[in-house]
Coordinates of C-alpha atoms (C1' of nucleotides) in Angstrom, one line a residue:
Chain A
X1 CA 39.4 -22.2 -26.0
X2 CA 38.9 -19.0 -26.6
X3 CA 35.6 -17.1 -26.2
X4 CA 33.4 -17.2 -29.3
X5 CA 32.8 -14.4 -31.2
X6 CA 30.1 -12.2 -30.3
X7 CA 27.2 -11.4 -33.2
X8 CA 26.0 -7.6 -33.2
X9 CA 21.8 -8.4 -32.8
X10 CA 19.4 -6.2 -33.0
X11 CA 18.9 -6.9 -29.2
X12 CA 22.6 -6.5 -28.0
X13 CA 23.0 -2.9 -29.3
X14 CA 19.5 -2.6 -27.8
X15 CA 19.8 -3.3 -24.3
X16 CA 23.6 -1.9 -24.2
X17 CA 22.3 1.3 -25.6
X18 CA 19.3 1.1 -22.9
X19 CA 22.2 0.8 -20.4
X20 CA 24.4 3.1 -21.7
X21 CA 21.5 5.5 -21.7
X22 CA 20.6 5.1 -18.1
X23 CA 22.0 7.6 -15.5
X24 CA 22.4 5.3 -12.8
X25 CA 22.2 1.4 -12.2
X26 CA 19.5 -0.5 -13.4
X27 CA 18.4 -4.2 -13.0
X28 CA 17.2 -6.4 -15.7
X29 CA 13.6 -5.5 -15.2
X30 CA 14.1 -2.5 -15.4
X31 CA 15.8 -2.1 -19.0
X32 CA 13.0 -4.9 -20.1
X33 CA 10.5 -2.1 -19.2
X34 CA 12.6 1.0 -21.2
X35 CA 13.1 -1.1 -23.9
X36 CA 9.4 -2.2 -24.0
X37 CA 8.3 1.7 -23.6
X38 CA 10.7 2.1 -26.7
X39 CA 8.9 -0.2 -28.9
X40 CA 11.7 -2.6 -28.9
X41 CA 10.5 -6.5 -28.3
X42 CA 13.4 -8.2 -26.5
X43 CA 12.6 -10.8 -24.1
X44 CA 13.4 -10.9 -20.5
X45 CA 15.3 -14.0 -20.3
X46 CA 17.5 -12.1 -23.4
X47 CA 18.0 -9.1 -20.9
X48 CA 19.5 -10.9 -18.4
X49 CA 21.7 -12.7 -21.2
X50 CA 22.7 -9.7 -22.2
X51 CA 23.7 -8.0 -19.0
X52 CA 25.0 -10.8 -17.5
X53 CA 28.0 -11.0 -20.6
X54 CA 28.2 -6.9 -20.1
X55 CA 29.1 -7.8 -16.7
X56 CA 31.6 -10.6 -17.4
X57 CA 33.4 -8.6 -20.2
X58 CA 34.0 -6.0 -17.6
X59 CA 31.6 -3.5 -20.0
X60 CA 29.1 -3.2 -17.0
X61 CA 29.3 -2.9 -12.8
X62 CA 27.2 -4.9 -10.8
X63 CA 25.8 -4.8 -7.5
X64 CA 22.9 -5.8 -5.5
X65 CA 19.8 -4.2 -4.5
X66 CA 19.4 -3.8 -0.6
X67 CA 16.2 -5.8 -1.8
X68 CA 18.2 -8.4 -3.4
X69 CA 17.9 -7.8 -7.0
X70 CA 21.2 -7.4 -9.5
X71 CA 21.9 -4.4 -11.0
X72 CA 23.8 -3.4 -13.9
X73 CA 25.6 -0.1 -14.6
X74 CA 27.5 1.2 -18.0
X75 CA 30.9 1.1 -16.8
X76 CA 33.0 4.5 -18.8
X77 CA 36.2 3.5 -16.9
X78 CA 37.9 1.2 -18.4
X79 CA 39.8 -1.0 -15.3
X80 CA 40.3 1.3 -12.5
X81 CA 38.4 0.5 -9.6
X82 CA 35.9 2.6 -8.2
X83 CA 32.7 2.5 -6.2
X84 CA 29.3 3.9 -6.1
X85 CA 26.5 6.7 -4.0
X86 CA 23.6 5.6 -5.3
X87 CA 20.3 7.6 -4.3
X88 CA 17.8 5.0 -3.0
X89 CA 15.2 7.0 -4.5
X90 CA 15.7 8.1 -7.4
X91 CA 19.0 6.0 -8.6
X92 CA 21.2 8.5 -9.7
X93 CA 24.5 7.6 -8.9
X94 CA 28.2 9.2 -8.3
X95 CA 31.1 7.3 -8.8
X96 CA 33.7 7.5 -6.2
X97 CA 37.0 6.4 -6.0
X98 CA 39.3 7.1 -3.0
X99 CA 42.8 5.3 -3.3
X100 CA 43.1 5.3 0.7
X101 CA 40.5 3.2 0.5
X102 CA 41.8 0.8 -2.0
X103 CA 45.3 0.5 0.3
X104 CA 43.4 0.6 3.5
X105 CA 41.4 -2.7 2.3
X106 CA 44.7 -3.9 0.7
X107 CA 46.5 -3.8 4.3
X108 CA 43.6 -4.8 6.4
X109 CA 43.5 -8.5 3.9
X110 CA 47.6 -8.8 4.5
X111 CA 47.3 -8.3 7.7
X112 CA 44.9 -11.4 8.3
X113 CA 46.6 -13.2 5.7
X114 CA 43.6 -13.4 3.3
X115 CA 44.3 -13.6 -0.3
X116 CA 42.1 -12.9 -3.4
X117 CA 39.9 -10.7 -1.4
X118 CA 37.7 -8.8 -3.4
X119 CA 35.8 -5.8 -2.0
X120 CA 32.6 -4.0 -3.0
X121 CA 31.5 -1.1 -1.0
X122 CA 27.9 0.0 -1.6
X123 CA 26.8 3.2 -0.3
X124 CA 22.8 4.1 -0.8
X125 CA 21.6 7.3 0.5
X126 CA 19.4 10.4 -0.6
X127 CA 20.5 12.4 -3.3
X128 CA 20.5 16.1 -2.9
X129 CA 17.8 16.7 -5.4
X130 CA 15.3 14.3 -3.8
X131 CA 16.0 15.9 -0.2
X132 CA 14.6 19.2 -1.6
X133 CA 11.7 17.9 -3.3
Chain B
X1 CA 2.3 0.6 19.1
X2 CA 5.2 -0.9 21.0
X3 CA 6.7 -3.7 19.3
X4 CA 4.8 -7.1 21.1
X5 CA 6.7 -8.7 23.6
X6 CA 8.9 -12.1 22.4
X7 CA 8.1 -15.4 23.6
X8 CA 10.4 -17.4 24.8
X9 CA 10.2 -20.6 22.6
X10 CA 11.9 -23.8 22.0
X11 CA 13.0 -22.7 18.2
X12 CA 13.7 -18.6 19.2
X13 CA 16.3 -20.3 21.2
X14 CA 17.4 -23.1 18.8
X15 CA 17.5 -20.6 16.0
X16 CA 19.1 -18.3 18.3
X17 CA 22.0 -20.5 19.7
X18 CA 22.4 -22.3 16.3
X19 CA 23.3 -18.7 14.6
X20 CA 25.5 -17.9 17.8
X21 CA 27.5 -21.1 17.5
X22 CA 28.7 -20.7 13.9
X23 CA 31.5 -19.5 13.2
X24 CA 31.1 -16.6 10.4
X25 CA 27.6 -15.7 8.5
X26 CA 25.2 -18.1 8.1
X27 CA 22.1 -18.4 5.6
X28 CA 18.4 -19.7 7.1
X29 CA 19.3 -22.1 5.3
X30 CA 22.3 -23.4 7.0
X31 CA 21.1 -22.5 10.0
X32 CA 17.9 -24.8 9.1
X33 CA 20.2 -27.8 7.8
X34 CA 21.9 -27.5 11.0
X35 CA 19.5 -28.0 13.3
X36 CA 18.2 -30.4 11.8
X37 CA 21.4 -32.7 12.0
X38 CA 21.2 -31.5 16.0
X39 CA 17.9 -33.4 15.5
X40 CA 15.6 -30.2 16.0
X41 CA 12.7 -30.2 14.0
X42 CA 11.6 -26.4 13.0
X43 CA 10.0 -24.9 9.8
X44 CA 12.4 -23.7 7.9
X45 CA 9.9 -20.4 7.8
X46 CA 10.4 -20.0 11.2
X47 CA 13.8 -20.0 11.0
X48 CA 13.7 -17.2 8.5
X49 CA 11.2 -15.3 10.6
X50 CA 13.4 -15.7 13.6
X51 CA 16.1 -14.3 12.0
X52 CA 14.9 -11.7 10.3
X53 CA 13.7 -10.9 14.0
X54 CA 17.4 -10.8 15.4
X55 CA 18.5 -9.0 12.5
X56 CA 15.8 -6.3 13.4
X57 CA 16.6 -6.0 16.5
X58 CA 20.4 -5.3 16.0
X59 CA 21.2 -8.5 17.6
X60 CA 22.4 -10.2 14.6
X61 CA 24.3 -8.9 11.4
X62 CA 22.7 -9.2 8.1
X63 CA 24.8 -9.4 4.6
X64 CA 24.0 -10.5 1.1
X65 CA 26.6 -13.2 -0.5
X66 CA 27.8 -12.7 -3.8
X67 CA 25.4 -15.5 -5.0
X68 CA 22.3 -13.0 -3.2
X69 CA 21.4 -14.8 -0.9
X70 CA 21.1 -13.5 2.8
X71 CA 23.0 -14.0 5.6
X72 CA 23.4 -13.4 9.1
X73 CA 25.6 -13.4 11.8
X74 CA 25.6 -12.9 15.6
X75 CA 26.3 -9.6 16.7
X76 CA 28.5 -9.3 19.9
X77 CA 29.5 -6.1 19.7
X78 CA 26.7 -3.8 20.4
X79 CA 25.9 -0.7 18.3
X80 CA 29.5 0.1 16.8
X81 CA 28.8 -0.2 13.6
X82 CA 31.7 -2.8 11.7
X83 CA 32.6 -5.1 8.8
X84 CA 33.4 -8.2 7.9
X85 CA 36.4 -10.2 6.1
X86 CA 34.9 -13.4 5.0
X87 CA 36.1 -16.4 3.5
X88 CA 34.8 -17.7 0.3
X89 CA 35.3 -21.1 1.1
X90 CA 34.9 -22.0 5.0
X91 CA 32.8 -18.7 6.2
X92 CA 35.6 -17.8 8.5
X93 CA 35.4 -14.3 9.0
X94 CA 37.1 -11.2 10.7
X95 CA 35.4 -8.5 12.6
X96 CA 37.2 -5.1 11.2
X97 CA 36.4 -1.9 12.6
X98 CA 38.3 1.3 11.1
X99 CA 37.2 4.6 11.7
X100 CA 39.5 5.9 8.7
X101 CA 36.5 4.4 6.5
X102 CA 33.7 5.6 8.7
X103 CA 35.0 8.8 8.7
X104 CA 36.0 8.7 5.0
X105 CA 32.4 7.6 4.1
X106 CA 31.0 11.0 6.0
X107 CA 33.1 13.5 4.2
X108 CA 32.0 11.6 1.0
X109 CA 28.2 11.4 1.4
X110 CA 28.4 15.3 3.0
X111 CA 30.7 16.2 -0.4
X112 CA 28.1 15.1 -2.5
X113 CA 25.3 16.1 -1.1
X114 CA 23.7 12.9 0.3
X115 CA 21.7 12.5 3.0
X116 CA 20.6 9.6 5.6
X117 CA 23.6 7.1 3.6
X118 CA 24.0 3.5 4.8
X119 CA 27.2 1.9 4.0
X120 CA 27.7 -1.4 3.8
X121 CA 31.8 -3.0 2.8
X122 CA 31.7 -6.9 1.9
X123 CA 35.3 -8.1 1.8
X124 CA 35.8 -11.5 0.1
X125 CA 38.5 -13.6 0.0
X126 CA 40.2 -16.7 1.0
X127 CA 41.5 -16.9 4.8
X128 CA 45.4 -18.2 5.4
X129 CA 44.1 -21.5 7.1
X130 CA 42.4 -22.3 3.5
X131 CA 44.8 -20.8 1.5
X132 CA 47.5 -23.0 3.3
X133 CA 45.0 -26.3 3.0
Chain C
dA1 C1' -8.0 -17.6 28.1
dT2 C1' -5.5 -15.1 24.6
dA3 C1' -2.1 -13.3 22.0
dC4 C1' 1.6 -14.8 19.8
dC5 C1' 4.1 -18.5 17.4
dT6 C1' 4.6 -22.6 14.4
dG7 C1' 4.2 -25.6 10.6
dC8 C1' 2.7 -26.6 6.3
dA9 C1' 1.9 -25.5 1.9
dA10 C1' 1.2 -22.3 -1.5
dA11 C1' 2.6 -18.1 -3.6
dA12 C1' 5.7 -14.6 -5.0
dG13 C1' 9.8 -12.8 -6.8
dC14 C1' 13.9 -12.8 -9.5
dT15 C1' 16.8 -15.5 -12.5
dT16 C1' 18.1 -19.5 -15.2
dT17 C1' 17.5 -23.1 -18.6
dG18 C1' 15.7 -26.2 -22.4
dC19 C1' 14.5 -26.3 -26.8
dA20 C1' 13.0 -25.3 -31.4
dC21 C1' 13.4 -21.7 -34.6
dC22 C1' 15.9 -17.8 -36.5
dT23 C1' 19.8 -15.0 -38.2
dA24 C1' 24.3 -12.7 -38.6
dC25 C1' 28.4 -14.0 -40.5
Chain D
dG1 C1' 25.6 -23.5 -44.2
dT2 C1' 26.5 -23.1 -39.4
dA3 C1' 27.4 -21.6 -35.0
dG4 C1' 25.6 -18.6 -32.1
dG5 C1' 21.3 -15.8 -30.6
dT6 C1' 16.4 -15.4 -29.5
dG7 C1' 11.8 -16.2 -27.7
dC8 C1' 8.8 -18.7 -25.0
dA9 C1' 7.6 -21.2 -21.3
dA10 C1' 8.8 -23.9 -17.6
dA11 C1' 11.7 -24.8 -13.8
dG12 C1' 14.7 -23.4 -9.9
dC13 C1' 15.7 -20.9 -5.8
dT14 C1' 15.3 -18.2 -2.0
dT15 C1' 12.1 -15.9 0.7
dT16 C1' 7.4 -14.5 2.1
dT17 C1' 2.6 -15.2 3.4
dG18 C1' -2.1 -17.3 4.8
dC19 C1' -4.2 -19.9 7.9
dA20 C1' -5.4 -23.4 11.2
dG21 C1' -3.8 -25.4 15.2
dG22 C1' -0.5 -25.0 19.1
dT23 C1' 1.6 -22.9 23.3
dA24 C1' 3.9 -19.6 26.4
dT25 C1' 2.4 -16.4 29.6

DNA sequence: ATACCTGCAAAAGCTTTGCACCTAC
DNA sequence: GTAGGTGCAAAGCTTTTGCAGGTAT
């Protein structure tokens, strides 16, 4: 019933560490490529294994690219909620969290009587650094 | 350099009533299947490429599901930008419009530093009718 | 007549899955 | 020793694209 346990690879700690390492958010592909460039040999389809359990565990954010890809971010807080400015250029990323938010959402999904609404608020701009480059 | 003018054909304005019809978002694909059953025979290539083209041209609304794929929705309101509550089951969905968030959203990006940011909020959840069913 | 549009089919991505082998426990 | 993990390759999906033929204007 219970989830089985979870064996410390090689190529766990290697793609959590690639993660962990990243500023911002990164999609499968992308951590394939780091880990590649870092001499590690991991396959793709064990990437997206990887990040996809990071994800479920609650370990990792996840969002989608305007382009449609899935991408993965360390997550430091533990369950608060928060959400993301993510420079369409470069990646880096703030997190954000704004309780009015939270309650607005919360009292917008009473008021039309919709339950288990979850929300995900994606905000992509250009970061400060690549506007003065 | 102007954008060629559109042709009025028999699938711009199946495709085109088809998305206006449905209730909340729908994928080309839906939109596809359904015409289909209306006994409309049209690529389903054209009915991404027709939709993309309302989508472009601010005539429909465009939205990734959780799942990534992409849907769309016709647009009656005309530039005011707004946001969806959907329903995870039917596709039922609420127009929302606050300008707390917009305005919430604008002192965040200027905080921070960001520049030319596009927001996009994706509520989920599951509508009373459904929730009642 | 001439752009533009359509259909078909193939290609292109990203992501998932099947399966045999490997390895942490 | 065994259950879970890995690699490889193939399949699955949605979406895009090339091209020859069709059609509004």
């Amino acid at each position: 019933m219970s989830a089985a346990p979870l064996r410390q690879t090689r190529q766990r700690v290697a793609v959590a560490e690639t993660l962990a390492a990243a500023a911002g958010f990164s999609t499968a592909q992308q951590v394939h490529e780091r880990l590649v460039a870092r001499g590690e040999r991991v396959a793709l389809a064990t990437v997206y294994r990887h990040l996809q359990a990071l994800a479920e565990s609650g370990l990792a954010d996840v969002l989608r690219t305007p382009d449609g890809q899935v991408a993965y971010r360390c997550c430091a807080h533990g369950q608060r909620h928060h959400h993301h400015l993510v420079c369409r250029r470069c990646g880096h990323t703030v997190e954000v969290e704004f309780g009015t938010f939270e309650s607005i959402v919360e009292e917008l999904a009473a008021r039309h009587g919709f339950a288990e609404v979850t929300h995900e608020l994606e905000l992509f701009g250009i970061c400060p650094r690549c506007s003065a480059g």
